[in-house]
mmCIF file of C-alpha atoms (C1' of nucleotides) in Angstrom:
data_model
loop_
_atom_site.group_PDB
_atom_site.id
_atom_site.type_symbol
_atom_site.label_atom_id
_atom_site.label_comp_id
_atom_site.label_asym_id
_atom_site.label_seq_id
_atom_site.Cartn_x
_atom_site.Cartn_y
_atom_site.Cartn_z
ATOM 1 C CA UNK A 216 2.543 87.276 3.339
ATOM 2 C CA UNK A 217 6.265 86.876 2.962
ATOM 3 C CA UNK A 218 7.516 87.489 -0.483
ATOM 4 C CA UNK A 219 8.626 84.108 -0.273
ATOM 5 C CA UNK A 220 5.604 82.780 -1.260
ATOM 6 C CA UNK A 221 5.573 84.607 -4.434
ATOM 7 C CA UNK A 222 8.847 83.625 -5.229
ATOM 8 C CA UNK A 223 9.542 83.052 -8.931
ATOM 9 C CA UNK A 224 6.722 85.478 -9.813
ATOM 10 C CA UNK A 225 7.753 88.347 -8.029
ATOM 11 C CA UNK A 226 9.301 89.329 -11.506
ATOM 12 C CA UNK A 227 6.553 89.053 -13.186
ATOM 13 C CA UNK A 228 4.449 91.667 -10.843
ATOM 14 C CA UNK A 229 6.611 94.278 -10.971
ATOM 15 C CA UNK A 230 6.892 94.139 -14.660
ATOM 16 C CA UNK A 231 3.080 94.532 -14.368
ATOM 17 C CA UNK A 232 2.829 97.604 -12.057
ATOM 18 C CA UNK A 233 5.969 99.179 -14.397
ATOM 19 C CA UNK A 234 4.027 98.333 -17.571
ATOM 20 C CA UNK A 235 0.912 100.299 -16.353
ATOM 21 C CA UNK A 236 3.447 103.222 -15.703
ATOM 22 C CA UNK A 237 7.059 104.320 -14.721
ATOM 23 C CA UNK A 238 7.586 104.740 -11.247
ATOM 24 C CA UNK A 239 10.895 104.224 -9.023
ATOM 25 C CA UNK A 240 11.263 101.830 -6.443
ATOM 26 C CA UNK A 241 9.728 103.480 -3.517
ATOM 27 C CA UNK A 242 6.980 103.539 -6.108
ATOM 28 C CA UNK A 243 6.597 100.197 -7.230
ATOM 29 C CA UNK A 244 6.775 98.886 -3.710
ATOM 30 C CA UNK A 245 3.594 101.309 -2.606
ATOM 31 C CA UNK A 246 1.675 100.169 -6.034
ATOM 32 C CA UNK A 247 2.193 96.637 -5.002
ATOM 33 C CA UNK A 248 1.314 97.198 -1.374
ATOM 34 C CA UNK A 249 -1.730 99.156 -2.728
ATOM 35 C CA UNK A 250 -2.513 96.365 -5.454
ATOM 36 C CA UNK A 251 -2.483 93.567 -3.033
ATOM 37 C CA UNK A 252 -4.855 95.230 -0.385
ATOM 38 C CA UNK A 253 -1.508 95.730 1.681
ATOM 39 C CA UNK A 254 -0.786 92.376 2.091
ATOM 40 C CA UNK A 255 2.581 92.409 0.173
ATOM 41 C CA UNK A 256 5.041 94.295 1.739
ATOM 42 C CA UNK A 257 8.469 94.286 0.219
ATOM 43 C CA UNK A 258 11.522 94.845 2.423
ATOM 44 C CA UNK A 259 14.072 97.035 0.288
ATOM 45 C CA UNK A 260 16.656 94.251 0.693
ATOM 46 C CA UNK A 261 14.107 92.432 -1.603
ATOM 47 C CA UNK A 262 12.876 94.742 -4.109
ATOM 48 C CA UNK A 263 16.130 96.761 -5.104
ATOM 49 C CA UNK A 264 18.304 93.682 -6.209
ATOM 50 C CA UNK A 265 15.336 92.300 -7.906
ATOM 51 C CA UNK A 266 15.188 95.739 -10.083
ATOM 52 C CA UNK A 267 18.592 95.715 -10.651
ATOM 53 C CA UNK A 268 18.797 92.291 -11.767
ATOM 54 C CA UNK A 269 15.290 92.862 -14.363
ATOM 55 C CA UNK A 270 17.632 95.932 -15.531
ATOM 56 C CA UNK A 271 20.606 93.754 -15.899
ATOM 57 C CA UNK A 272 18.042 90.949 -17.920
ATOM 58 C CA UNK A 273 17.032 94.073 -20.157
ATOM 59 C CA UNK A 274 13.787 93.891 -18.963
ATOM 60 C CA UNK A 275 13.668 97.267 -17.517
ATOM 61 C CA UNK A 276 15.440 100.500 -18.245
ATOM 62 C CA UNK A 277 16.542 103.191 -15.258
ATOM 63 C CA UNK A 278 17.326 106.903 -15.448
ATOM 64 C CA UNK A 279 17.970 109.050 -12.094
ATOM 65 C CA UNK A 280 16.030 112.397 -11.411
ATOM 66 C CA UNK A 281 15.594 114.658 -8.375
ATOM 67 C CA UNK A 282 12.280 115.374 -6.820
ATOM 68 C CA UNK A 283 11.653 117.370 -4.005
ATOM 69 C CA UNK A 284 15.519 117.106 -3.594
ATOM 70 C CA UNK A 285 15.122 113.818 -3.279
ATOM 71 C CA UNK A 286 16.994 111.198 -5.857
ATOM 72 C CA UNK A 287 14.660 108.727 -7.518
ATOM 73 C CA UNK A 288 15.340 105.926 -10.288
ATOM 74 C CA UNK A 289 12.664 105.816 -12.330
ATOM 75 C CA UNK A 290 12.139 102.303 -13.894
ATOM 76 C CA UNK A 291 10.304 101.545 -17.313
ATOM 77 C CA UNK A 292 9.082 98.744 -19.063
ATOM 78 C CA UNK A 293 11.555 97.847 -22.798
ATOM 79 C CA UNK A 294 10.341 95.906 -25.134
ATOM 80 C CA UNK A 295 11.693 92.394 -24.252
ATOM 81 C CA UNK A 296 10.328 93.733 -20.596
ATOM 82 C CA UNK A 297 6.432 93.139 -22.224
ATOM 83 C CA UNK A 298 7.632 89.722 -23.912
ATOM 84 C CA UNK A 299 9.166 88.578 -20.734
ATOM 85 C CA UNK A 300 5.889 89.871 -18.890
ATOM 86 C CA UNK A 301 3.197 88.366 -21.853
ATOM 87 C CA UNK A 302 5.342 84.701 -20.769
ATOM 88 C CA UNK A 303 5.131 85.450 -17.273
ATOM 89 C CA UNK A 304 1.321 86.094 -17.209
ATOM 90 C CA UNK A 305 1.019 82.960 -19.111
ATOM 91 C CA UNK A 306 3.247 80.645 -16.591
ATOM 92 C CA UNK A 307 1.004 82.018 -14.056
ATOM 93 C CA UNK A 308 -1.864 80.463 -15.828
ATOM 94 C CA UNK A 309 -0.538 76.876 -15.680
ATOM 95 C CA UNK A 310 1.082 76.978 -12.449
ATOM 96 C CA UNK A 311 -2.273 78.762 -11.241
ATOM 97 C CA UNK A 312 -4.344 75.820 -12.511
ATOM 98 C CA UNK A 313 -2.093 73.135 -11.421
ATOM 99 C CA UNK A 314 -1.809 74.294 -7.923
ATOM 100 C CA UNK A 315 -5.662 75.266 -7.410
ATOM 101 C CA UNK A 316 -6.453 72.093 -8.577
ATOM 102 C CA UNK A 317 -3.929 69.804 -6.656
ATOM 103 C CA UNK A 318 -4.488 71.898 -3.558
ATOM 104 C CA UNK A 319 -8.235 72.200 -3.600
ATOM 105 C CA UNK A 320 -9.848 70.040 -1.195
ATOM 106 C CA UNK A 321 -11.720 67.227 -2.254
ATOM 107 C CA UNK A 322 -12.613 65.411 0.566
ATOM 108 C CA UNK A 323 -15.922 65.913 1.977
ATOM 109 C CA UNK A 324 -15.316 66.064 5.588
ATOM 110 C CA UNK B 237 7.147 72.892 -15.755
ATOM 111 C CA UNK B 238 9.893 73.423 -13.153
ATOM 112 C CA UNK B 239 9.189 72.599 -9.810
ATOM 113 C CA UNK B 240 10.700 76.292 -8.908
ATOM 114 C CA UNK B 241 7.446 77.901 -10.206
ATOM 115 C CA UNK B 242 5.770 76.272 -7.309
ATOM 116 C CA UNK B 243 8.539 76.798 -4.864
ATOM 117 C CA UNK B 244 7.304 76.881 -0.929
ATOM 118 C CA UNK B 245 3.923 75.447 -2.616
ATOM 119 C CA UNK B 246 4.894 72.046 -3.332
ATOM 120 C CA UNK B 247 5.099 70.638 0.576
ATOM 121 C CA UNK B 248 1.147 71.800 0.760
ATOM 122 C CA UNK B 249 0.619 69.480 -2.646
ATOM 123 C CA UNK B 250 2.064 66.683 -1.331
ATOM 124 C CA UNK B 251 0.326 66.625 1.533
ATOM 125 C CA UNK B 252 -2.946 67.129 -0.352
ATOM 126 C CA UNK B 253 -1.855 63.764 -2.340
ATOM 127 C CA UNK B 254 -1.066 62.109 0.406
ATOM 128 C CA UNK B 255 -4.245 62.982 2.117
ATOM 129 C CA UNK B 256 -6.676 61.192 -0.968
ATOM 130 C CA UNK B 257 -4.816 58.159 -0.016
ATOM 131 C CA UNK B 258 -1.485 57.114 1.569
ATOM 132 C CA UNK B 259 1.646 56.690 -1.007
ATOM 133 C CA UNK B 260 4.960 56.033 -1.177
ATOM 134 C CA UNK B 261 6.921 58.200 -3.052
ATOM 135 C CA UNK B 262 7.205 56.494 -6.287
ATOM 136 C CA UNK B 263 3.452 56.756 -6.285
ATOM 137 C CA UNK B 264 3.462 60.405 -4.992
ATOM 138 C CA UNK B 265 5.192 61.653 -8.239
ATOM 139 C CA UNK B 266 2.862 59.655 -10.276
ATOM 140 C CA UNK B 267 -0.172 61.114 -8.661
ATOM 141 C CA UNK B 268 1.140 65.167 -8.915
ATOM 142 C CA UNK B 269 1.840 64.112 -12.722
ATOM 143 C CA UNK B 270 -1.210 62.950 -13.529
ATOM 144 C CA UNK B 271 -3.141 65.359 -11.513
ATOM 145 C CA UNK B 272 -1.274 68.223 -12.927
ATOM 146 C CA UNK B 273 -1.904 66.249 -16.522
ATOM 147 C CA UNK B 274 1.233 65.501 -16.868
ATOM 148 C CA UNK B 275 3.015 69.402 -15.928
ATOM 149 C CA UNK B 276 4.016 68.642 -12.884
ATOM 150 C CA UNK B 277 7.035 65.747 -13.168
ATOM 151 C CA UNK B 278 9.049 66.176 -10.136
ATOM 152 C CA UNK B 279 12.656 64.964 -10.348
ATOM 153 C CA UNK B 280 13.597 62.679 -7.421
ATOM 154 C CA UNK B 281 16.622 64.406 -5.927
ATOM 155 C CA UNK B 282 13.472 67.253 -5.380
ATOM 156 C CA UNK B 283 10.895 64.680 -4.285
ATOM 157 C CA UNK B 284 12.759 62.427 -1.522
ATOM 158 C CA UNK B 285 14.556 65.098 0.297
ATOM 159 C CA UNK B 286 10.993 67.344 0.368
ATOM 160 C CA UNK B 287 9.071 63.517 1.744
ATOM 161 C CA UNK B 288 11.841 63.402 4.349
ATOM 162 C CA UNK B 289 11.456 66.911 5.369
ATOM 163 C CA UNK B 290 7.952 67.105 5.670
ATOM 164 C CA UNK B 291 8.404 63.875 8.070
ATOM 165 C CA UNK B 292 10.969 65.176 10.323
ATOM 166 C CA UNK B 293 8.254 68.531 10.113
ATOM 167 C CA UNK B 294 5.982 65.814 11.706
ATOM 168 C CA UNK B 295 3.274 66.346 8.771
ATOM 169 C CA UNK B 296 3.755 62.733 7.342
ATOM 170 C CA UNK B 297 4.585 59.426 8.855
ATOM 171 C CA UNK B 298 6.469 56.932 7.013
ATOM 172 C CA UNK B 299 6.788 53.033 7.306
ATOM 173 C CA UNK B 300 8.631 50.320 4.712
ATOM 174 C CA UNK B 301 7.133 47.731 2.988
ATOM 175 C CA UNK B 302 7.847 44.884 0.122
ATOM 176 C CA UNK B 303 5.714 45.125 -3.107
ATOM 177 C CA UNK B 304 6.590 42.570 -5.646
ATOM 178 C CA UNK B 305 10.018 41.904 -4.294
ATOM 179 C CA UNK B 306 10.790 46.019 -3.889
ATOM 180 C CA UNK B 307 11.248 47.983 -0.927
ATOM 181 C CA UNK B 308 8.947 51.292 -0.227
ATOM 182 C CA UNK B 309 8.341 53.780 2.008
ATOM 183 C CA UNK B 310 4.933 54.660 2.353
ATOM 184 C CA UNK B 311 3.565 58.077 3.852
ATOM 185 C CA UNK B 312 0.694 59.445 5.595
ATOM 186 C CA UNK B 313 -0.457 62.240 6.819
ATOM 187 C CA UNK B 314 -0.457 63.147 10.445
ATOM 188 C CA UNK B 315 -3.135 65.030 12.488
ATOM 189 C CA UNK B 316 -0.140 67.598 12.557
ATOM 190 C CA UNK B 317 0.262 67.429 8.827
ATOM 191 C CA UNK B 318 -3.624 67.776 8.444
ATOM 192 C CA UNK B 319 -3.655 71.414 9.979
ATOM 193 C CA UNK B 320 -0.372 72.407 8.012
ATOM 194 C CA UNK B 321 -2.726 71.032 4.620
ATOM 195 C CA UNK B 322 -5.642 73.174 5.679
ATOM 196 C CA UNK B 323 -2.928 76.583 6.647
ATOM 197 C CA UNK B 324 -1.576 75.528 2.958
ATOM 198 C CA UNK B 325 -4.641 75.823 1.436
ATOM 199 C CA UNK B 326 -5.424 79.242 3.333
ATOM 200 C CA UNK B 327 -2.553 80.158 2.056
ATOM 201 C CA UNK B 328 -3.045 79.388 -1.282
ATOM 202 C CA UNK B 329 -5.888 81.404 -1.318
ATOM 203 C CA UNK B 330 -4.256 84.758 -0.960
ATOM 204 C CA UNK B 331 -1.017 84.272 -2.515
ATOM 205 C CA UNK B 332 -3.224 83.142 -5.929
ATOM 206 C CA UNK B 333 -5.607 86.322 -5.017
ATOM 207 C CA UNK B 334 -2.356 88.490 -4.851
ATOM 208 C CA UNK B 335 -0.586 87.490 -7.743
ATOM 209 C CA UNK B 336 -3.801 86.811 -10.169
ATOM 210 C CA UNK B 337 -4.656 90.429 -9.394
ATOM 211 C CA UNK B 338 -1.600 92.123 -10.090
ATOM 212 C CA UNK B 339 -0.386 90.131 -12.778
ATOM 213 C CA UNK B 340 -3.757 90.033 -14.948
ATOM 214 C CA UNK B 341 -3.346 91.942 -17.911
ATOM 215 C CA UNK B 342 -4.940 95.556 -17.374
ATOM 216 C CA UNK B 343 -4.440 96.975 -20.481
ATOM 217 C CA UNK B 344 -6.657 96.491 -23.121
ATOM 218 C CA UNK B 345 -3.919 96.317 -25.505
ATOM 219 C "C1'" DG C 111 17.933 117.525 18.223
ATOM 220 C "C1'" DG C 112 14.598 113.403 17.288
ATOM 221 C "C1'" DC C 113 11.298 111.212 14.568
ATOM 222 C "C1'" DT C 114 8.529 109.655 10.717
ATOM 223 C "C1'" DA C 115 8.170 109.148 5.614
ATOM 224 C "C1'" DC C 116 10.895 109.458 1.512
ATOM 225 C "C1'" DA C 117 14.686 106.700 -1.352
ATOM 226 C "C1'" DT C 118 18.106 103.675 -2.753
ATOM 227 C "C1'" DA C 119 21.510 100.205 -1.567
ATOM 228 C "C1'" DT C 120 24.802 96.380 -0.089
ATOM 229 C "C1'" DA C 121 26.436 92.055 3.186
ATOM 230 C "C1'" DG C 122 26.212 87.942 4.329
ATOM 231 C "C1'" DA C 123 22.855 83.793 5.734
ATOM 232 C "C1'" DC C 124 19.222 80.217 4.411
ATOM 233 C "C1'" DA C 125 15.735 77.375 1.863
ATOM 234 C "C1'" DG C 126 14.574 74.932 -0.992
ATOM 235 C "C1'" DC C 127 14.929 74.120 -5.702
ATOM 236 C "C1'" DC C 128 18.432 71.944 -9.533
ATOM 237 C "C1'" DT C 129 21.531 68.291 -11.652
ATOM 238 C "C1'" DA C 130 23.894 64.637 -11.583
ATOM 239 C "C1'" DT C 131 25.422 60.337 -9.428
ATOM 240 C "C1'" DG C 132 24.514 55.957 -7.079
ATOM 241 C "C1'" DT C 133 22.457 51.593 -5.313
ATOM 242 C "C1'" DA C 134 18.855 47.655 -6.116
ATOM 243 C "C1'" DT C 135 14.788 44.897 -8.076
ATOM 244 C "C1'" DT C 136 11.872 43.034 -12.039
ATOM 245 C "C1'" DC C 137 10.456 42.176 -16.137
ATOM 246 C "C1'" DA C 138 10.184 42.335 -21.892
ATOM 247 C "C1'" DA C 139 13.393 42.211 -25.675
ATOM 248 C "C1'" DG C 140 16.397 40.899 -28.181
ATOM 249 C "C1'" DC D 165 22.288 36.326 -20.867
ATOM 250 C "C1'" DT D 166 23.033 40.729 -21.392
ATOM 251 C "C1'" DT D 167 20.921 44.977 -22.246
ATOM 252 C "C1'" DG D 168 17.347 48.274 -20.983
ATOM 253 C "C1'" DA D 169 12.650 50.182 -19.408
ATOM 254 C "C1'" DA D 170 10.199 50.779 -15.175
ATOM 255 C "C1'" DT D 171 10.116 50.654 -10.320
ATOM 256 C "C1'" DA D 172 12.171 52.591 -5.879
ATOM 257 C "C1'" DC D 173 14.671 55.146 -2.810
ATOM 258 C "C1'" DA D 174 18.522 58.322 -1.788
ATOM 259 C "C1'" DT D 175 22.536 61.672 -1.540
ATOM 260 C "C1'" DA D 176 25.647 65.597 -3.006
ATOM 261 C "C1'" DG D 177 27.021 69.843 -4.081
ATOM 262 C "C1'" DG D 178 25.155 74.105 -7.242
ATOM 263 C "C1'" DC D 179 22.406 77.994 -7.624
ATOM 264 C "C1'" DT D 180 18.933 81.922 -7.136
ATOM 265 C "C1'" DG D 181 16.069 84.612 -4.694
ATOM 266 C "C1'" DT D 182 14.537 85.365 -0.970
ATOM 267 C "C1'" DC D 183 15.366 87.085 4.531
ATOM 268 C "C1'" DT D 184 17.595 90.300 8.006
ATOM 269 C "C1'" DA D 185 20.487 93.970 9.473
ATOM 270 C "C1'" DT D 186 22.881 97.769 8.307
ATOM 271 C "C1'" DA D 187 24.228 101.713 5.753
ATOM 272 C "C1'" DT D 188 23.880 106.734 3.533
ATOM 273 C "C1'" DG D 189 21.143 110.919 2.764
ATOM 274 C "C1'" DT D 190 16.962 114.337 2.100
ATOM 275 C "C1'" DA D 191 12.239 116.844 3.894
ATOM 276 C "C1'" DG D 192 9.782 118.065 7.378
ATOM 277 C "C1'" DC D 193 7.257 118.203 11.628
ATOM 278 C "C1'" DC D 194 7.457 118.662 16.816
#
DNA sequence: GGCTACATATAGACAGCCTATGTATTCAAG
DNA sequence: CTTGAATACATAGGCTGTCTATATGTAGCC
């Protein structure tokens, strides 16, 4: 499954997994892969720019640490990010309803 | 609701309404607006290029006619377009499941 | 020494939306 | 009789978030 098919909703999904617990980029990718049963496997060229963007927008806050000799940047959800997540969740309700309704097979063929 | 939020799934929705009955561009816009309870109101700069693209890809076939003194281009679904629609519907099932699962509020907060 | 997993990041391309604008007809209101 | 709204199609150029490819570095195993 291409991230292209979830375009515009990836931000919301990232905020959602970070809400559960602060995670570093690699961990976010793992969480999304796990929670989608392997369907959503983000290329790093998609994920990392998205994270920087979400931080720039004030929805995430990051801090560096070193674990087992490897540097990692851990992201946590800000107050503003929580509000954004709620908005995205509501957006999704409508989007999902609209596309679902229209795409649903009508013909009994 | 911006068409941007349904990005990548607009093609499927267009094919779906045309499957019901052949329609001209303006009629497709009306059908999508009606079936989404007014939520999806496509700008012409989005719809018309999309229709030409779908025809170029062989999913739609068009023909000109004049109704009440106005020219209209009517689109109908091709065999290939029906297959594409089926594929899009299946895609949507997965996308919807994945985003829905991840975005669904987990916190009982 | 080489492979895999872990970990982050940038560069440049590309597709599909966006807004703005243009043309043309019909019909009702003023 | 002209102005405006609805009908009808279309293009130009911009923007944003994906994409692929590439880069750098550590840890641990074979």
